[in-house]
């Protein structure tokens, strides 16, 4: 391809981008068009709640504190997503996951206070936790590869992780069964 052909192609692409914007396509959606396809990894959650991306670099482990792991596991267990304002409906499930991670190392009052903060829609704790989780995933996988694994959603709508539940391997009883 010579320089004239390259210039013509670039002009055509710019015209297409302009047309897409006029049709209401946002910059992020346009950016995604130019990204290579992501090869997804399965996520494995073992008996000790270690979270690994098993198909990336011999199983990259996501390093998170117990409460952050509990929040991420909760979102993974609900592919339909969770609205922040309804988090109180998930408190028992979150408690079961969190207690499974803590192994009685904290007094019950502190665990309950932490859960109360996270499930209170007026407290920004859940936003902070999701931001920390997403930051750890981006740091581990890189921004482009991390996208399907992030907790995302628009304000007022359900938040969730976009990957298929078929890509989640649980080496323990189901996360929402109360054990």
PDB file of C-alpha atoms in Angstrom:
ATOM      1  CA  UNK A   1       0.000   0.000   0.000  1.00  0.00           C
ATOM      2  CA  UNK A   2       1.462   3.356  -0.987  1.00  0.00           C
ATOM      3  CA  UNK A   3       1.152   6.643   0.908  1.00  0.00           C
ATOM      4  CA  UNK A   4      -1.743   7.910  -1.219  1.00  0.00           C
ATOM      5  CA  UNK A   5      -3.741   4.749  -0.525  1.00  0.00           C
ATOM      6  CA  UNK A   6      -2.960   5.038   3.196  1.00  0.00           C
ATOM      7  CA  UNK A   7      -4.094   8.672   3.256  1.00  0.00           C
ATOM      8  CA  UNK A   8      -7.322   7.790   1.440  1.00  0.00           C
ATOM      9  CA  UNK A   9      -8.017   4.937   3.853  1.00  0.00           C
ATOM     10  CA  UNK A  10      -7.400   7.167   6.887  1.00  0.00           C
ATOM     11  CA  UNK A  11      -9.811   9.774   5.460  1.00  0.00           C
ATOM     12  CA  UNK A  12     -12.461   7.088   4.916  1.00  0.00           C
ATOM     13  CA  UNK A  13     -12.057   5.847   8.481  1.00  0.00           C
ATOM     14  CA  UNK A  14     -12.355   9.414   9.832  1.00  0.00           C
ATOM     15  CA  UNK A  15     -15.549   9.904   7.783  1.00  0.00           C
ATOM     16  CA  UNK A  16     -16.962   6.657   9.180  1.00  0.00           C
ATOM     17  CA  UNK A  17     -16.098   7.707  12.735  1.00  0.00           C
ATOM     18  CA  UNK A  18     -17.818  11.059  12.204  1.00  0.00           C
ATOM     19  CA  UNK A  19     -20.922   9.255  10.902  1.00  0.00           C
ATOM     20  CA  UNK A  20     -20.921   6.880  13.885  1.00  0.00           C
ATOM     21  CA  UNK A  21     -20.764   9.850  16.286  1.00  0.00           C
ATOM     22  CA  UNK A  22     -23.676  11.489  14.477  1.00  0.00           C
ATOM     23  CA  UNK A  23     -25.626   8.247  14.982  1.00  0.00           C
ATOM     24  CA  UNK A  24     -24.993   8.448  18.737  1.00  0.00           C
ATOM     25  CA  UNK A  25     -22.096   6.017  19.117  1.00  0.00           C
ATOM     26  CA  UNK A  26     -19.846   7.252  21.950  1.00  0.00           C
ATOM     27  CA  UNK A  27     -16.051   7.526  21.910  1.00  0.00           C
ATOM     28  CA  UNK A  28     -15.544   4.447  24.077  1.00  0.00           C
ATOM     29  CA  UNK A  29     -17.585   2.279  21.692  1.00  0.00           C
ATOM     30  CA  UNK A  30     -15.610   3.621  18.740  1.00  0.00           C
ATOM     31  CA  UNK A  31     -12.334   2.969  20.579  1.00  0.00           C
ATOM     32  CA  UNK A  32     -13.403  -0.649  21.160  1.00  0.00           C
ATOM     33  CA  UNK A  33     -13.759  -1.146  17.398  1.00  0.00           C
ATOM     34  CA  UNK A  34     -10.014  -0.698  16.998  1.00  0.00           C
ATOM     35  CA  UNK A  35      -8.972  -3.043  19.819  1.00  0.00           C
ATOM     36  CA  UNK A  36      -7.875  -6.609  19.151  1.00  0.00           C
ATOM     37  CA  UNK A  37     -10.271  -9.315  20.281  1.00  0.00           C
ATOM     38  CA  UNK A  38      -9.694 -10.453  23.846  1.00  0.00           C
ATOM     39  CA  UNK A  39      -9.042 -14.113  24.494  1.00  0.00           C
ATOM     40  CA  UNK A  40     -10.970 -14.733  27.689  1.00  0.00           C
ATOM     41  CA  UNK A  41      -9.645 -16.726  30.591  1.00  0.00           C
ATOM     42  CA  UNK A  42     -11.624 -18.867  32.966  1.00  0.00           C
ATOM     43  CA  UNK A  43     -11.725 -17.648  36.555  1.00  0.00           C
ATOM     44  CA  UNK A  44     -11.048 -20.280  39.183  1.00  0.00           C
ATOM     45  CA  UNK A  45     -12.092 -19.772  42.793  1.00  0.00           C
ATOM     46  CA  UNK A  46     -10.589 -22.468  44.964  1.00  0.00           C
ATOM     47  CA  UNK A  47     -11.502 -23.775  48.414  1.00  0.00           C
ATOM     48  CA  UNK A  48      -9.543 -20.963  50.085  1.00  0.00           C
ATOM     49  CA  UNK A  49     -11.121 -18.334  47.822  1.00  0.00           C
ATOM     50  CA  UNK A  50      -7.967 -17.790  45.797  1.00  0.00           C
ATOM     51  CA  UNK A  51      -9.075 -16.156  42.563  1.00  0.00           C
ATOM     52  CA  UNK A  52      -6.995 -17.095  39.514  1.00  0.00           C
ATOM     53  CA  UNK A  53      -7.238 -16.345  35.814  1.00  0.00           C
ATOM     54  CA  UNK A  54      -6.224 -19.871  34.850  1.00  0.00           C
ATOM     55  CA  UNK A  55      -5.699 -19.324  31.128  1.00  0.00           C
ATOM     56  CA  UNK A  56      -3.358 -16.346  31.503  1.00  0.00           C
ATOM     57  CA  UNK A  57       0.350 -16.893  32.241  1.00  0.00           C
ATOM     58  CA  UNK A  58      -0.040 -20.191  34.113  1.00  0.00           C
ATOM     59  CA  UNK A  59      -2.852 -18.883  36.296  1.00  0.00           C
ATOM     60  CA  UNK A  60      -2.451 -15.283  37.404  1.00  0.00           C
ATOM     61  CA  UNK A  61      -3.753 -14.819  40.956  1.00  0.00           C
ATOM     62  CA  UNK A  62      -5.825 -11.781  41.859  1.00  0.00           C
ATOM     63  CA  UNK A  63      -4.494 -10.457  45.171  1.00  0.00           C
ATOM     64  CA  UNK A  64      -7.278  -8.885  47.232  1.00  0.00           C
ATOM     65  CA  UNK A  65      -8.116  -8.491  50.912  1.00  0.00           C
ATOM     66  CA  UNK A  66     -10.821 -10.818  52.261  1.00  0.00           C
ATOM     67  CA  UNK A  67     -13.595  -8.212  52.067  1.00  0.00           C
ATOM     68  CA  UNK A  68     -12.681  -7.317  48.484  1.00  0.00           C
ATOM     69  CA  UNK A  69     -12.619 -11.015  47.535  1.00  0.00           C
ATOM     70  CA  UNK A  70     -16.028 -11.459  49.159  1.00  0.00           C
ATOM     71  CA  UNK A  71     -17.501  -8.545  47.192  1.00  0.00           C
ATOM     72  CA  UNK A  72     -16.021  -9.810  43.903  1.00  0.00           C
ATOM     73  CA  UNK A  73     -17.272 -13.353  44.550  1.00  0.00           C
ATOM     74  CA  UNK A  74     -20.733 -11.943  45.282  1.00  0.00           C
ATOM     75  CA  UNK A  75     -20.811 -10.151  41.922  1.00  0.00           C
ATOM     76  CA  UNK A  76     -19.477 -13.239  40.125  1.00  0.00           C
ATOM     77  CA  UNK A  77     -22.287 -15.285  41.703  1.00  0.00           C
ATOM     78  CA  UNK A  78     -24.879 -12.931  40.198  1.00  0.00           C
ATOM     79  CA  UNK A  79     -24.451 -12.640  36.422  1.00  0.00           C
ATOM     80  CA  UNK A  80     -27.713 -10.686  36.276  1.00  0.00           C
ATOM     81  CA  UNK A  81     -26.005  -7.905  38.224  1.00  0.00           C
ATOM     82  CA  UNK A  82     -26.815  -6.223  41.518  1.00  0.00           C
ATOM     83  CA  UNK A  83     -28.203  -2.754  42.072  1.00  0.00           C
ATOM     84  CA  UNK A  84     -26.323  -0.967  44.844  1.00  0.00           C
ATOM     85  CA  UNK A  85     -29.578   0.152  46.440  1.00  0.00           C
ATOM     86  CA  UNK A  86     -30.596  -3.515  46.875  1.00  0.00           C
ATOM     87  CA  UNK A  87     -27.328  -4.694  48.424  1.00  0.00           C
ATOM     88  CA  UNK A  88     -29.058  -5.221  51.770  1.00  0.00           C
ATOM     89  CA  UNK A  89     -30.894  -8.136  50.101  1.00  0.00           C
ATOM     90  CA  UNK A  90     -27.478  -9.794  49.612  1.00  0.00           C
ATOM     91  CA  UNK A  91     -26.070  -9.163  53.112  1.00  0.00           C
ATOM     92  CA  UNK A  92     -26.471 -12.771  54.329  1.00  0.00           C
ATOM     93  CA  UNK A  93     -24.841 -14.132  51.198  1.00  0.00           C
ATOM     94  CA  UNK A  94     -21.990 -11.641  51.472  1.00  0.00           C
ATOM     95  CA  UNK A  95     -21.624 -12.507  55.183  1.00  0.00           C
ATOM     96  CA  UNK A  96     -21.318 -16.221  54.367  1.00  0.00           C
ATOM     97  CA  UNK A  97     -18.584 -15.579  51.808  1.00  0.00           C
ATOM     98  CA  UNK A  98     -16.742 -13.100  54.038  1.00  0.00           C
ATOM     99  CA  UNK A  99     -16.858 -15.344  57.110  1.00  0.00           C
ATOM    100  CA  UNK A 100     -15.540 -18.201  54.951  1.00  0.00           C
ATOM    101  CA  UNK A 101     -12.545 -15.999  54.186  1.00  0.00           C
ATOM    102  CA  UNK A 102     -11.990 -14.633  57.681  1.00  0.00           C
ATOM    103  CA  UNK A 103     -12.022 -17.893  59.674  1.00  0.00           C
ATOM    104  CA  UNK A 104     -13.085 -16.113  62.891  1.00  0.00           C
ATOM    105  CA  UNK A 105     -10.056 -13.821  62.989  1.00  0.00           C
ATOM    106  CA  UNK A 106     -12.184 -10.748  63.612  1.00  0.00           C
ATOM    107  CA  UNK A 107     -14.765 -10.081  66.251  1.00  0.00           C
ATOM    108  CA  UNK A 108     -18.322 -10.441  65.064  1.00  0.00           C
ATOM    109  CA  UNK A 109     -19.111  -6.751  65.661  1.00  0.00           C
ATOM    110  CA  UNK A 110     -16.390  -5.632  63.233  1.00  0.00           C
ATOM    111  CA  UNK A 111     -17.578  -8.080  60.571  1.00  0.00           C
ATOM    112  CA  UNK A 112     -21.158  -6.847  60.973  1.00  0.00           C
ATOM    113  CA  UNK A 113     -20.077  -3.193  60.837  1.00  0.00           C
ATOM    114  CA  UNK A 114     -18.108  -3.850  57.635  1.00  0.00           C
ATOM    115  CA  UNK A 115     -21.081  -5.640  56.059  1.00  0.00           C
ATOM    116  CA  UNK A 116     -23.447  -2.900  57.180  1.00  0.00           C
ATOM    117  CA  UNK A 117     -21.237  -0.245  55.580  1.00  0.00           C
ATOM    118  CA  UNK A 118     -20.985  -2.156  52.296  1.00  0.00           C
ATOM    119  CA  UNK A 119     -24.693  -2.898  52.021  1.00  0.00           C
ATOM    120  CA  UNK A 120     -25.848   0.596  53.038  1.00  0.00           C
ATOM    121  CA  UNK A 121     -26.776   2.400  49.798  1.00  0.00           C
ATOM    122  CA  UNK A 122     -26.037   5.765  51.439  1.00  0.00           C
ATOM    123  CA  UNK A 123     -22.479   4.754  52.320  1.00  0.00           C
ATOM    124  CA  UNK A 124     -19.836   4.972  49.548  1.00  0.00           C
ATOM    125  CA  UNK A 125     -18.086   1.832  50.849  1.00  0.00           C
ATOM    126  CA  UNK A 126     -19.319  -0.424  48.020  1.00  0.00           C
ATOM    127  CA  UNK A 127     -18.168   2.089  45.413  1.00  0.00           C
ATOM    128  CA  UNK A 128     -14.731   2.182  47.039  1.00  0.00           C
ATOM    129  CA  UNK A 129     -14.562  -1.618  47.208  1.00  0.00           C
ATOM    130  CA  UNK A 130     -15.542  -2.038  43.542  1.00  0.00           C
ATOM    131  CA  UNK A 131     -13.026   0.623  42.520  1.00  0.00           C
ATOM    132  CA  UNK A 132     -10.255  -1.174  44.448  1.00  0.00           C
ATOM    133  CA  UNK A 133     -11.218  -4.533  42.918  1.00  0.00           C
ATOM    134  CA  UNK A 134     -11.286  -3.081  39.401  1.00  0.00           C
ATOM    135  CA  UNK A 135      -7.920  -1.376  39.972  1.00  0.00           C
ATOM    136  CA  UNK A 136      -6.359  -4.673  41.075  1.00  0.00           C
ATOM    137  CA  UNK A 137      -7.731  -6.472  38.003  1.00  0.00           C
ATOM    138  CA  UNK A 138      -6.444  -3.749  35.656  1.00  0.00           C
ATOM    139  CA  UNK A 139      -3.028  -3.836  37.346  1.00  0.00           C
ATOM    140  CA  UNK A 140      -2.875  -7.629  36.944  1.00  0.00           C
ATOM    141  CA  UNK A 141      -4.222  -7.977  33.395  1.00  0.00           C
ATOM    142  CA  UNK A 142      -3.834  -4.569  31.771  1.00  0.00           C
ATOM    143  CA  UNK A 143      -6.702  -2.211  30.913  1.00  0.00           C
ATOM    144  CA  UNK A 144      -7.795  -3.872  27.653  1.00  0.00           C
ATOM    145  CA  UNK A 145      -7.684  -7.487  28.827  1.00  0.00           C
ATOM    146  CA  UNK A 146      -9.326  -6.573  32.163  1.00  0.00           C
ATOM    147  CA  UNK A 147     -12.533  -5.082  30.713  1.00  0.00           C
ATOM    148  CA  UNK A 148     -14.733  -8.226  30.777  1.00  0.00           C
ATOM    149  CA  UNK A 149     -13.733  -8.965  34.387  1.00  0.00           C
ATOM    150  CA  UNK A 150     -14.482  -5.548  35.856  1.00  0.00           C
ATOM    151  CA  UNK A 151     -17.513  -4.715  37.987  1.00  0.00           C
ATOM    152  CA  UNK A 152     -19.323  -2.208  35.794  1.00  0.00           C
ATOM    153  CA  UNK A 153     -22.723  -0.626  35.281  1.00  0.00           C
ATOM    154  CA  UNK A 154     -24.387   2.732  34.984  1.00  0.00           C
ATOM    155  CA  UNK A 155     -25.505   4.767  37.968  1.00  0.00           C
ATOM    156  CA  UNK A 156     -28.874   3.544  39.226  1.00  0.00           C
ATOM    157  CA  UNK A 157     -28.689   0.332  37.204  1.00  0.00           C
ATOM    158  CA  UNK A 158     -27.419  -3.134  38.049  1.00  0.00           C
ATOM    159  CA  UNK A 159     -23.666  -3.550  38.337  1.00  0.00           C
ATOM    160  CA  UNK A 160     -21.975  -6.780  37.438  1.00  0.00           C
ATOM    161  CA  UNK A 161     -19.157  -8.675  35.769  1.00  0.00           C
ATOM    162  CA  UNK A 162     -19.668  -9.215  32.027  1.00  0.00           C
ATOM    163  CA  UNK A 163     -18.077 -12.650  31.650  1.00  0.00           C
ATOM    164  CA  UNK A 164     -20.223 -15.719  31.196  1.00  0.00           C
ATOM    165  CA  UNK A 165     -20.881 -17.833  34.301  1.00  0.00           C
ATOM    166  CA  UNK A 166     -19.598 -20.756  32.190  1.00  0.00           C
ATOM    167  CA  UNK A 167     -16.091 -19.284  32.586  1.00  0.00           C
ATOM    168  CA  UNK A 168     -16.213 -19.423  36.383  1.00  0.00           C
ATOM    169  CA  UNK A 169     -14.789 -22.539  38.029  1.00  0.00           C
ATOM    170  CA  UNK A 170     -15.750 -22.953  41.684  1.00  0.00           C
ATOM    171  CA  UNK A 171     -13.663 -25.502  43.544  1.00  0.00           C
ATOM    172  CA  UNK A 172     -15.966 -25.305  46.538  1.00  0.00           C
ATOM    173  CA  UNK A 173     -19.710 -25.431  47.154  1.00  0.00           C
ATOM    174  CA  UNK A 174     -21.674 -22.764  45.241  1.00  0.00           C
ATOM    175  CA  UNK A 175     -20.916 -19.279  46.545  1.00  0.00           C
ATOM    176  CA  UNK A 176     -24.513 -18.456  47.334  1.00  0.00           C
ATOM    177  CA  UNK A 177     -25.550 -21.635  49.125  1.00  0.00           C
ATOM    178  CA  UNK A 178     -24.851 -20.353  52.638  1.00  0.00           C
ATOM    179  CA  UNK A 179     -21.988 -22.740  53.442  1.00  0.00           C
TER     180      UNK A 179
END
